[in-house]
Short mmCIF file of C-alpha atoms in Angstrom, two decimals:
data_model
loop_
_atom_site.label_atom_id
_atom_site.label_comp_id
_atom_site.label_asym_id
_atom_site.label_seq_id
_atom_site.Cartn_x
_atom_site.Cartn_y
_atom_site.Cartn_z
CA UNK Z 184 0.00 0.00 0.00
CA UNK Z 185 1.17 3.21 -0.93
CA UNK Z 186 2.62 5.45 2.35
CA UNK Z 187 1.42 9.05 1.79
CA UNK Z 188 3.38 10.49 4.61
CA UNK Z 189 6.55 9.66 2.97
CA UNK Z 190 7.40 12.68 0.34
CA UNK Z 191 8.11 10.79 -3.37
CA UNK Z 192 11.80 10.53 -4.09
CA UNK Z 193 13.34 13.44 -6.38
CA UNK Z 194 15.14 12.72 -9.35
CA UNK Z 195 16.66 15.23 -12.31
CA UNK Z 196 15.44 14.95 -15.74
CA UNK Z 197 18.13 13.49 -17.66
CA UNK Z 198 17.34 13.23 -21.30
CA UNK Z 199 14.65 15.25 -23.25
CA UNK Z 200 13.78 14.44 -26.84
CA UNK Z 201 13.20 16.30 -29.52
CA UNK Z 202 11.18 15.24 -32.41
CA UNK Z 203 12.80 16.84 -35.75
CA UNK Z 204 10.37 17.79 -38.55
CA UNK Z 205 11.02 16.72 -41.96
CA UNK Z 206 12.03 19.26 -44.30
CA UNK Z 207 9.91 19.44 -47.67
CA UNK Z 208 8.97 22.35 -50.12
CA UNK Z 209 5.51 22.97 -52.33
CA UNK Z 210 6.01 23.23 -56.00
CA UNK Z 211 5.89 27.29 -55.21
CA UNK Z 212 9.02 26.76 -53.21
CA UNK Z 213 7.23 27.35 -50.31
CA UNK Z 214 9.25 25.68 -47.11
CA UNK Z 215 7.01 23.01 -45.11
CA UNK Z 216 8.17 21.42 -41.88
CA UNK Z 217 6.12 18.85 -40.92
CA UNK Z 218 5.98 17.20 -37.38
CA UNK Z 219 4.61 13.83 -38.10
CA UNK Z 220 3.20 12.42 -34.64
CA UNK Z 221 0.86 11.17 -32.75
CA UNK Z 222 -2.09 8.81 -33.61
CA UNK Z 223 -4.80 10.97 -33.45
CA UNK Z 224 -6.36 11.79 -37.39
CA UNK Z 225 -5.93 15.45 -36.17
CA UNK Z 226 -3.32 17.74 -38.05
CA UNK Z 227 -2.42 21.88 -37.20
CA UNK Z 228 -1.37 23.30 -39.97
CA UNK Z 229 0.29 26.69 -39.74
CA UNK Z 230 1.23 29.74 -42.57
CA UNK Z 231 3.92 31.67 -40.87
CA UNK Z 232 4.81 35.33 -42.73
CA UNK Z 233 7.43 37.72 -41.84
CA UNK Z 234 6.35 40.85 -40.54
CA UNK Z 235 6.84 43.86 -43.90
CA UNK Z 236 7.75 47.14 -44.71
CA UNK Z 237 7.34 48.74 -41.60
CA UNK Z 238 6.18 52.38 -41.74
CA UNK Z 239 5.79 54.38 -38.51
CA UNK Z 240 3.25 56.68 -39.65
CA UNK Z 241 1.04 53.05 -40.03
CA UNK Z 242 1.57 51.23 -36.78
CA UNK Z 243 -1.47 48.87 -37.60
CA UNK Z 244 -1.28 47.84 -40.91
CA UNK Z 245 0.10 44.50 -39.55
CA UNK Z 246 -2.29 43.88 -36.43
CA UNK Z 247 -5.14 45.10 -38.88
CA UNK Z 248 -4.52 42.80 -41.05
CA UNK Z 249 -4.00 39.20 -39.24
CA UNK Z 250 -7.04 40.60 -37.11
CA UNK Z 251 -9.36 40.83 -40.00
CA UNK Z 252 -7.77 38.53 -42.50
CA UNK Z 253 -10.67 35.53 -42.30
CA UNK Z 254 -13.36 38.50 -41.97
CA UNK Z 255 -14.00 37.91 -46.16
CA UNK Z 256 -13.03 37.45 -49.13
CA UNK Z 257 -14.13 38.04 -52.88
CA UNK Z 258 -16.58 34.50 -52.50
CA UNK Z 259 -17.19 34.49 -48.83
CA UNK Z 260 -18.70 36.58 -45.74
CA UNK Z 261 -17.14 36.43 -42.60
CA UNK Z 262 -19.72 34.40 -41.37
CA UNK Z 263 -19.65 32.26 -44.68
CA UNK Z 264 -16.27 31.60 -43.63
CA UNK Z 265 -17.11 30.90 -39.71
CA UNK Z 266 -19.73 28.67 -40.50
CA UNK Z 267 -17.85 26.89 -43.19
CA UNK Z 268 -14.78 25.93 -40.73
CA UNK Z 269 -17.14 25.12 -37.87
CA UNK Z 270 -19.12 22.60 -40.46
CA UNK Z 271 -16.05 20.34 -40.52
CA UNK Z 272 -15.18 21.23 -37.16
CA UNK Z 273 -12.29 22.91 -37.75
CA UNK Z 274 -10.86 25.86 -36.02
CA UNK Z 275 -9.12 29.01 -37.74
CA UNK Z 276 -7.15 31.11 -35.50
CA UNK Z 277 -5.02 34.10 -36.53
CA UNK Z 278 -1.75 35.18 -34.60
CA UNK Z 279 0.23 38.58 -35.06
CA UNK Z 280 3.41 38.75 -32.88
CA UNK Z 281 6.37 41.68 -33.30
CA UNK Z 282 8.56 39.57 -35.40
CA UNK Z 283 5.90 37.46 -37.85
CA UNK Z 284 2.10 37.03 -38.05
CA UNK Z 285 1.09 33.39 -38.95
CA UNK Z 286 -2.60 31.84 -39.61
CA UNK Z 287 -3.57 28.13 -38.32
CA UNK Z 288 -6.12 25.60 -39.31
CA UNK Z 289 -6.85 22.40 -37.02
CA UNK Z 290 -8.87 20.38 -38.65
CA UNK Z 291 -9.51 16.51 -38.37
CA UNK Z 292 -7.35 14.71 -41.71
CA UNK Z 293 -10.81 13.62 -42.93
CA UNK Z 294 -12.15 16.83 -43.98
CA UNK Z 295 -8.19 18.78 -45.18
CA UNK Z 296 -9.59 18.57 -48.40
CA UNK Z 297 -12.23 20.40 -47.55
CA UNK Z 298 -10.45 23.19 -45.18
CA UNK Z 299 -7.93 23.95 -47.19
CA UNK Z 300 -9.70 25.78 -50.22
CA UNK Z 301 -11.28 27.79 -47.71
CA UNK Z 302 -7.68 28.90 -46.04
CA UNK Z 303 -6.40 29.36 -49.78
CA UNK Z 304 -9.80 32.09 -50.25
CA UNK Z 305 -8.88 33.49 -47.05
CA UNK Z 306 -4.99 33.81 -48.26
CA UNK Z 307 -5.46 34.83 -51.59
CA UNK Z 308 -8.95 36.90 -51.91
CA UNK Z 309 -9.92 38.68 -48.08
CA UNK Z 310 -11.13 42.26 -49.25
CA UNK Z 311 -10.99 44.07 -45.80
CA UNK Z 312 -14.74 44.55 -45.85
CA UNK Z 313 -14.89 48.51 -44.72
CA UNK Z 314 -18.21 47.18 -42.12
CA UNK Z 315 -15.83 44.93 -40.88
CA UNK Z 316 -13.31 47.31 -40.78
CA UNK Z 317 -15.08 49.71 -39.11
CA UNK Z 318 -16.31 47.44 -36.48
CA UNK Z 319 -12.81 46.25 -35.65
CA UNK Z 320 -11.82 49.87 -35.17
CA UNK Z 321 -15.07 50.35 -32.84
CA UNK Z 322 -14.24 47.57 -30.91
CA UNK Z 323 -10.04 48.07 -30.48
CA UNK Z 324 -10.65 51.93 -29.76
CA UNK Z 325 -13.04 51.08 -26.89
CA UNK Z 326 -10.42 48.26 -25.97
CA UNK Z 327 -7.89 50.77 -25.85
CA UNK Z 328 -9.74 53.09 -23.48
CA UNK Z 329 -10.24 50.34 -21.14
CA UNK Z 330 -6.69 48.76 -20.62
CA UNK Z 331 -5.18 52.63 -20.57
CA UNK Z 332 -7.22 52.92 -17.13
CA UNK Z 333 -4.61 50.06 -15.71
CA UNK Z 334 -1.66 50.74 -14.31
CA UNK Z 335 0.20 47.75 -15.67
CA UNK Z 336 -1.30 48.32 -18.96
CA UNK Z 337 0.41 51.80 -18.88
CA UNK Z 338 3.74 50.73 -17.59
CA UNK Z 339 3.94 47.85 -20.13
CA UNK Z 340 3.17 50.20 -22.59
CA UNK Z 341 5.36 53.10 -21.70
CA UNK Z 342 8.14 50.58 -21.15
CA UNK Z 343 8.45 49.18 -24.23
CA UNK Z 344 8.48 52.67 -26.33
CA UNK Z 345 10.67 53.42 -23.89
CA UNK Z 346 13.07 50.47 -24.82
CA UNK Z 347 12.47 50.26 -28.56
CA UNK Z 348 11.30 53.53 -29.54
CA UNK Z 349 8.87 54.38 -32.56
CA UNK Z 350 9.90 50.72 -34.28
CA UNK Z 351 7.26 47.44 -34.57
CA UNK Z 352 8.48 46.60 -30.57
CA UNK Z 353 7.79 49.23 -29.10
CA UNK Z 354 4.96 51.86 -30.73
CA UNK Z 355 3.15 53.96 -28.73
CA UNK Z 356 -0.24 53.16 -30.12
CA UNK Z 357 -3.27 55.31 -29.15
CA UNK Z 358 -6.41 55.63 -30.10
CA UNK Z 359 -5.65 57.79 -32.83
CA UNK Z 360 -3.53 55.28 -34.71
CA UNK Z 361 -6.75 53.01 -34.83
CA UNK Z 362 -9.14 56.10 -36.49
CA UNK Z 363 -6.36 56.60 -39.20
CA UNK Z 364 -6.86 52.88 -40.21
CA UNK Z 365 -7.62 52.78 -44.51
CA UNK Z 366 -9.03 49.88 -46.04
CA UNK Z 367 -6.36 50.75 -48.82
CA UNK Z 368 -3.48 50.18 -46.55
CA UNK Z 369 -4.27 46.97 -45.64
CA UNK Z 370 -5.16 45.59 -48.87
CA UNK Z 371 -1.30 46.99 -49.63
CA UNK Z 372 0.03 45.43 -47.04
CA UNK Z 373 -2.18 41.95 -47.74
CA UNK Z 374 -0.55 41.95 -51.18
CA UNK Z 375 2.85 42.54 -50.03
CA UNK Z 376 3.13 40.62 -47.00
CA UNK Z 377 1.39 37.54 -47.72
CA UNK Z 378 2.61 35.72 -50.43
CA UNK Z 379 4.67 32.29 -51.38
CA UNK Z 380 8.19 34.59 -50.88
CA UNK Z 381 6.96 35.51 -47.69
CA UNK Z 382 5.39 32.11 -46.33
CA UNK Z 383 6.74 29.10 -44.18
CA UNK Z 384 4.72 26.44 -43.33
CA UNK Z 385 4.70 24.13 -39.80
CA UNK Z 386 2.50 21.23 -39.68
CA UNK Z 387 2.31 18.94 -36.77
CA UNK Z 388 -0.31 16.15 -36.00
CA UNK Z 389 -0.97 12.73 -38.30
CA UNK Z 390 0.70 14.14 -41.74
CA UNK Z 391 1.64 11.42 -44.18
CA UNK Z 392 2.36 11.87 -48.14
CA UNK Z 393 -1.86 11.94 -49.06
CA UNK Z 394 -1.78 14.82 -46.86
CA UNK Z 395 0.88 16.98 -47.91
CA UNK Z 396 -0.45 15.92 -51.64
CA UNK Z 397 -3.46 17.80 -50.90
CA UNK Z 398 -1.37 20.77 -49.21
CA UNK Z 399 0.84 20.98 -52.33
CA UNK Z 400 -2.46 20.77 -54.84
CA UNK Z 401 -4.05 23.87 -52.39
CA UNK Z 402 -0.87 26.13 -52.25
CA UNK Z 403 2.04 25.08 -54.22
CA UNK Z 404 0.21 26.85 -56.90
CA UNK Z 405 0.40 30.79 -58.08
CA UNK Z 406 -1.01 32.86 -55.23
CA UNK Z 407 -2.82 36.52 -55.99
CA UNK Z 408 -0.41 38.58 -53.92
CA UNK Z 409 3.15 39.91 -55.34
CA UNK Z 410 3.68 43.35 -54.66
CA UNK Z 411 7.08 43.75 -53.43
CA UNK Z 412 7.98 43.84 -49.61
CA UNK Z 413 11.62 44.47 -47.41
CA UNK Z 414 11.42 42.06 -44.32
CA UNK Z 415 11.23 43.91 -40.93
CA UNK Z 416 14.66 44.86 -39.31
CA UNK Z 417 15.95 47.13 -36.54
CA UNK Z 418 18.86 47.88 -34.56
CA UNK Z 419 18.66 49.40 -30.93
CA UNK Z 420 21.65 51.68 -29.94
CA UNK Z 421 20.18 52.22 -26.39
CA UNK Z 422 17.82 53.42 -24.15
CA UNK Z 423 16.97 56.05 -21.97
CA UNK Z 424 18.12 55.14 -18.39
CA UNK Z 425 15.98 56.51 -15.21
CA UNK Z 426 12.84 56.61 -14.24
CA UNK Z 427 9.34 57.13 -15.73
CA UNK Z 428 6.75 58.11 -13.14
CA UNK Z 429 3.24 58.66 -14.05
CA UNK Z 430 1.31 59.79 -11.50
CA UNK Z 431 -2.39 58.85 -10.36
CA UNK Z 432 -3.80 60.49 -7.51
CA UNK Z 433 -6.45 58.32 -6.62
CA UNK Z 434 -4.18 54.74 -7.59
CA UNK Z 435 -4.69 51.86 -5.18
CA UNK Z 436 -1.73 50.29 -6.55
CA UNK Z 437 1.40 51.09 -8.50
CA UNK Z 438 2.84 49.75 -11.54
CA UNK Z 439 6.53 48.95 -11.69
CA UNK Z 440 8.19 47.92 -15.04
CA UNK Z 441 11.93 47.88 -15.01
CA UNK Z 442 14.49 46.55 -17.12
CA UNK Z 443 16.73 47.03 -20.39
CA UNK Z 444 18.07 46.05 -23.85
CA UNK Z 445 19.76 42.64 -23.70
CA UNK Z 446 20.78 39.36 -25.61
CA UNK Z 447 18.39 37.25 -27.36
CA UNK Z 448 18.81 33.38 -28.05
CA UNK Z 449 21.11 33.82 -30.67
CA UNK Z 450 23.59 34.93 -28.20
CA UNK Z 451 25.90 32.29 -26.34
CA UNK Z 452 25.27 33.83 -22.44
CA UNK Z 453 21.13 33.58 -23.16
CA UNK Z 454 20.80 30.19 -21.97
CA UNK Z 455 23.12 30.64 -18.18
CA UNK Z 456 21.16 34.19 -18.35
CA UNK Z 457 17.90 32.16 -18.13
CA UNK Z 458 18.79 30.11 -15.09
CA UNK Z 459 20.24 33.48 -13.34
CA UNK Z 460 16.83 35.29 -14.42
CA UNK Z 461 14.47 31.84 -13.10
CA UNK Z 462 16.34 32.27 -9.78
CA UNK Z 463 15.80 36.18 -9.78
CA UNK Z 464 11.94 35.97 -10.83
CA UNK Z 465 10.87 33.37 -13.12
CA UNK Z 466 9.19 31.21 -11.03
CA UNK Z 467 6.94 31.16 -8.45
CA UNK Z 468 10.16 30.04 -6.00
CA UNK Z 469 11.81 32.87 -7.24
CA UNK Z 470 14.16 35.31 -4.51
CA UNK Z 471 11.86 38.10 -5.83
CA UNK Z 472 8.08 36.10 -5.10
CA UNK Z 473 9.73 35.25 -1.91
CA UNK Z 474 11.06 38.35 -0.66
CA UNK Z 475 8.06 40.98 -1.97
CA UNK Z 476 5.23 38.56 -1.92
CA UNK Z 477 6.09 36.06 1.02
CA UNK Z 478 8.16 37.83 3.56
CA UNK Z 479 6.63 42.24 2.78
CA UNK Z 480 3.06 41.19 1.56
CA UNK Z 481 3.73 44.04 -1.10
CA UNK Z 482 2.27 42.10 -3.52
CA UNK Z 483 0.06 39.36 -4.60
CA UNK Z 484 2.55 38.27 -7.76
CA UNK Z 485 6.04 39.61 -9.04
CA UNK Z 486 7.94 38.10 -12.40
CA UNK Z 487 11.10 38.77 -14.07
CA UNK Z 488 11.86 37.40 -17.72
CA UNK Z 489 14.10 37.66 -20.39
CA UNK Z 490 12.51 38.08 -23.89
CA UNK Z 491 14.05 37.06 -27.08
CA UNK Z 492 12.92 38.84 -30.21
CA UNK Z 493 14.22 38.60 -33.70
CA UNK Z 494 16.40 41.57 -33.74
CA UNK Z 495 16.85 42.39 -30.10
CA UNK Z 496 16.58 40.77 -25.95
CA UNK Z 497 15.37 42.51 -22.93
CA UNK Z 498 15.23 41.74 -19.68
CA UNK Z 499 12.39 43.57 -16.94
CA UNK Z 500 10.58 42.90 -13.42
CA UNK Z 501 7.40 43.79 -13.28
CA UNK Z 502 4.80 43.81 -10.66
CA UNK Z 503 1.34 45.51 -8.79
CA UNK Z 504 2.05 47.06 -5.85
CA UNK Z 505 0.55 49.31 -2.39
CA UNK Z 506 0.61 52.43 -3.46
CA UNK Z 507 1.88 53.10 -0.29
CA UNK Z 508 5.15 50.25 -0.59
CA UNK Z 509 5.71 51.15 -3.87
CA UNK Z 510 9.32 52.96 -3.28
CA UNK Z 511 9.78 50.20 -0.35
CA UNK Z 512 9.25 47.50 -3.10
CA UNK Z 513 11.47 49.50 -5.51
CA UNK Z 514 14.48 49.26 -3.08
CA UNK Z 515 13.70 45.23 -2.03
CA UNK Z 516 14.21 44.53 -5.98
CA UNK Z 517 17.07 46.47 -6.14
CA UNK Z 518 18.64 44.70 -2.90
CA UNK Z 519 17.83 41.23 -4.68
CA UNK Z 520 19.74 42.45 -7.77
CA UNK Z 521 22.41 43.63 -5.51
CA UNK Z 522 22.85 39.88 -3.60
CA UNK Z 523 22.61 38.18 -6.49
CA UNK Z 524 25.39 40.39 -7.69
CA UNK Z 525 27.74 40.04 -4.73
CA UNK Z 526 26.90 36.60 -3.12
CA UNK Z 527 27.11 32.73 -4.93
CA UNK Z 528 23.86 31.07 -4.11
CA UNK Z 529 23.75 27.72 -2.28
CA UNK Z 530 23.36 24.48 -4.36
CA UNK Z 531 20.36 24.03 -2.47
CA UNK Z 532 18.46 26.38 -4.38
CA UNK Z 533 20.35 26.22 -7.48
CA UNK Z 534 19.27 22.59 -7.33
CA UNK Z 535 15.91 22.95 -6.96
CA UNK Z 536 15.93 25.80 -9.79
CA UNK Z 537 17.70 23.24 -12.25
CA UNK Z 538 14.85 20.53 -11.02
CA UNK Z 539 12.13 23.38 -12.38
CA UNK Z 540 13.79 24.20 -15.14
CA UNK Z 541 14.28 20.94 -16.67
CA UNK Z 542 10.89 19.94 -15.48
CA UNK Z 543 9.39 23.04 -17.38
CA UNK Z 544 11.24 21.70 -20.72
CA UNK Z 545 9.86 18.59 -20.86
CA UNK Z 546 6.64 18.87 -19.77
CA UNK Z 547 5.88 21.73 -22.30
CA UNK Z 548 6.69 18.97 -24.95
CA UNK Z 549 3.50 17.37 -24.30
CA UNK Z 550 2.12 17.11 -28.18
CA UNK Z 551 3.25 17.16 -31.77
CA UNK Z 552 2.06 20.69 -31.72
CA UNK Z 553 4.55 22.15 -28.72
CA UNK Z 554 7.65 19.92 -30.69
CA UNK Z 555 6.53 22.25 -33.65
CA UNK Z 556 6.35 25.51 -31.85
CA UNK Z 557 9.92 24.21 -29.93
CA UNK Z 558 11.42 24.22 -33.76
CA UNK Z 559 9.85 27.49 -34.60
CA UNK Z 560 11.72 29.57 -32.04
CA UNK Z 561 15.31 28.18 -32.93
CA UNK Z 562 14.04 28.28 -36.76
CA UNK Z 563 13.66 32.01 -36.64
CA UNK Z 564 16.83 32.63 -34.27
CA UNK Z 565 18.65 30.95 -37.06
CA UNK Z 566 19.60 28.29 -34.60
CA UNK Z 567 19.51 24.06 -34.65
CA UNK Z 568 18.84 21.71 -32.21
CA UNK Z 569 22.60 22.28 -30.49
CA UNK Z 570 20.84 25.66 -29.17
CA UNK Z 571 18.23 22.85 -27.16
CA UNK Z 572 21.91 20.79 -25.90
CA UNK Z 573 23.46 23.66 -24.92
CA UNK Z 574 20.49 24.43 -22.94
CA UNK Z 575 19.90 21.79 -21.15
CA UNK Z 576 23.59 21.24 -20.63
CA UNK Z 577 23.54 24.94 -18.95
CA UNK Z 578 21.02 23.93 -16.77
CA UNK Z 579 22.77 21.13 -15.50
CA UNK Z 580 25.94 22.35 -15.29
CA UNK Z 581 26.38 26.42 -14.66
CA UNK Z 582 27.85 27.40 -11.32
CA UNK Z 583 27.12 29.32 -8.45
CA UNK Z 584 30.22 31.45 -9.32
CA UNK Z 585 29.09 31.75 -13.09
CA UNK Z 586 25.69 32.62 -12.30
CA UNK Z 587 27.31 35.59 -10.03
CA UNK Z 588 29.14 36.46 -12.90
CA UNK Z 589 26.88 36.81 -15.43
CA UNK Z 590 24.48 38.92 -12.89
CA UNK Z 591 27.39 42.05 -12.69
CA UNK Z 592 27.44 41.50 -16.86
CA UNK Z 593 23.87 42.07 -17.29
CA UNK Z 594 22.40 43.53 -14.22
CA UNK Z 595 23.34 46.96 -13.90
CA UNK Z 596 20.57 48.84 -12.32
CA UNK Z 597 21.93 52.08 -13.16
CA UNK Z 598 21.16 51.10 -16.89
CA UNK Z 599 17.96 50.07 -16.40
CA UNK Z 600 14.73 52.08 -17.72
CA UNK Z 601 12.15 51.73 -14.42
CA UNK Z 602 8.46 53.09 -15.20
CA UNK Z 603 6.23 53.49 -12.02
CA UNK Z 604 2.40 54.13 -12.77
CA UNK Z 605 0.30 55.46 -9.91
CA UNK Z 606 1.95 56.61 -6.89
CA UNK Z 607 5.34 56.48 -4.70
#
């Protein structure tokens, strides 16, 4: 019989598997990398573009578009299309992040050659309806007015223009921006951005040779779009260092978003800078959730991460707190910073953070759908499967001592850009 007062025995992940996709192209040229697994007759099929000729003056033209690109084209309605996909019961969901915007169909293998013709329409024909336009500039204004009421909103907000200036990462978007939306501009930027030169593909589920016959038959023909496009790309210099305040009078709680420029994956420390930033505030063991949340009751949750992004990294904290702590919790983070800085931390806890780490990596492998997303990040850092050895080597094996080390490289409060939103 099983003893429930004895706690189980811990052991350390030792080996975590990756599933490789297979490399393949359309007849187009299009890229495909297909994650064949599982036994389920289920399949996700994913169109990945690279975010376009960025133009400050048109934050939206991006977000716009992936918003509103399944909201109908020159044979469907928007609820043609809805109603279609939910007949087969499929599911269409749309995706715009700073670096590319993607569009995925799940869909049982059964009915793909069904689904697909309508994802080709959607691809090759949406027309920006102005009515639905105008409804999803309604809805994002009013959306807009809501979330600038919250603190953290703000913070987040004023952060990262703060960080990345007027570029895709960091635009100071208002409600403005969404009134100036054309229907012309995103029909441009349809043509331009979505198109075979632009387009990778990532399937993952049951995907055998039938089924990429039928992809190949859908899209590795001509497509409608070809006006010309420049891929996105910045460079960062710097950033203003000091504080942002933004006062509220009658705030409960205060906002505080701090942090700076950094590495991304591409960059050998990024890896040993994860463990350092998972013992700082990236889990809910963290020194940080321990110190402000446990031991001061500041607050009821406080994070740190470090954010890799196709042409830049940054690292922040950020965290609710009393109004009335708020410069209390300032200086607590600060003295965390500082001890990780001048004290090695006891294999104790560097043990257990290694344990949660490791733990973290192979449980979000769960699917054939996370072993696709897993390739997708090292895909677009230009990195291979090493990146994933290295890693979990790193985990394993970085020091105390290193660990102190790389906190003095990359934790220099006196370069970081700190917003507060409410009061201090």
């Amino acid at each position: 019989m099983l003893n429930r007062t004895l706690i189980p025995e811990s052991r350390q992940v030792n080996d975590i598997n990756f599933i490789a996709p297979q490399k393949q192209e359309l007849a187009n040229g299009i890229k495909v990398f297909t994650v064949n697994a599982g036994k389920q007759e289920l399949v996700r099929i994913e169109f990945v573009f690279e975010n376009v000729n960025w133009d400050e003056s048109k934050p939206l033209q991006a977000i716009a578009v992936n918003h509103l690109i399944n909201n109908g084209t020159d044979k469907l309605t928007a609820r043609e299309i809805a109603d279609k996909v939910d007949y087969y019961g499929a599911f269409l969901q749309t995706d715009y992040g700073a670096d590319q915007s993607s569009i995925k169909i799940y869909t049982l293998n059964k009915h793909l050659g069904s689904v697909l013709p309508i994802l080709w329409s959607v691809l090759n024909e949406s027309i920006f309806p102005q009515q639905e336009l105008d409804i999803f500039k309604q809805n994002q204004q009013q959306s807009l007015k809501v979330s600038l009421q919250k603190n953290d909103f703000i913070a987040r907000k004023n952060f990262a223009h703060a960080i990345f200036g007027t570029s895709t990462y960091g635009s100071d978007i208002d409600v403005e921006d969404y009134q100036a939306i054309e229907r012309s501009d995103l029909v441009a930027y349809f043509s331009a951005a979505y198109k075979p030169e632009n387009c990778t593909i990532f399937v993952a589920g049951k995907f055998e040779a039938a089924e990429f016959d039928l992809l190949n038959a859908n899209f590795g023909k001509d497509w409608n779009n070809e006006a010309a496009s420049t891929i996105n790309q910045f460079s960062f210099e710097g950033a203003p260092k000091g504080e942002i305040f933004i006062e509220r009078a009658d705030a409960i709680q205060s906002a505080i978003r701090m942090g700076t420029l950094s590495i991304n994956r591409s960059h050998p420390d990024f890896a040993g800078f994860q463990v350092m930033n998972c013992l700082l505030g990236g889990y809910f063991g963290s020194r940080l959730m321990a110190n402000i949340r446990e031991d001061k009751g500041y607050t009821y949750g406080i994070g740190s991460a470090i954010v890799s992004l196709k042409d830049a990294g940054y690292f922040f904290i950020a965290t609710e707190v009393g109004a009335d702590v708020c410069t209390s919790a300032l200086n607590e983070i600060e003295k965390e910073i500082d001890l990780l800085k001048s004290e090695v931390v006891s294999e104790q806890e560097l043990s257990l953070v290694r344990s949660y780490m490791l733990g973290s990596m192979l449980g979000s492998l769960e699917n054939a759908f996370s072993h696709a997303d897993k390739f997708k990040n090292i895909y677009y850092s230009g990195l291979d499967y090493d990146y994933y050895d290295n890693y979990i080597h790193t985990v394993k094996s970085i020091t105390a001592v290193e660990l102190k080390a790389l906190a003095n490289k990359y934790l220099n409060t006196a370069d970081f850009t700190k917003v507060v939103v409410g009061k201090k």
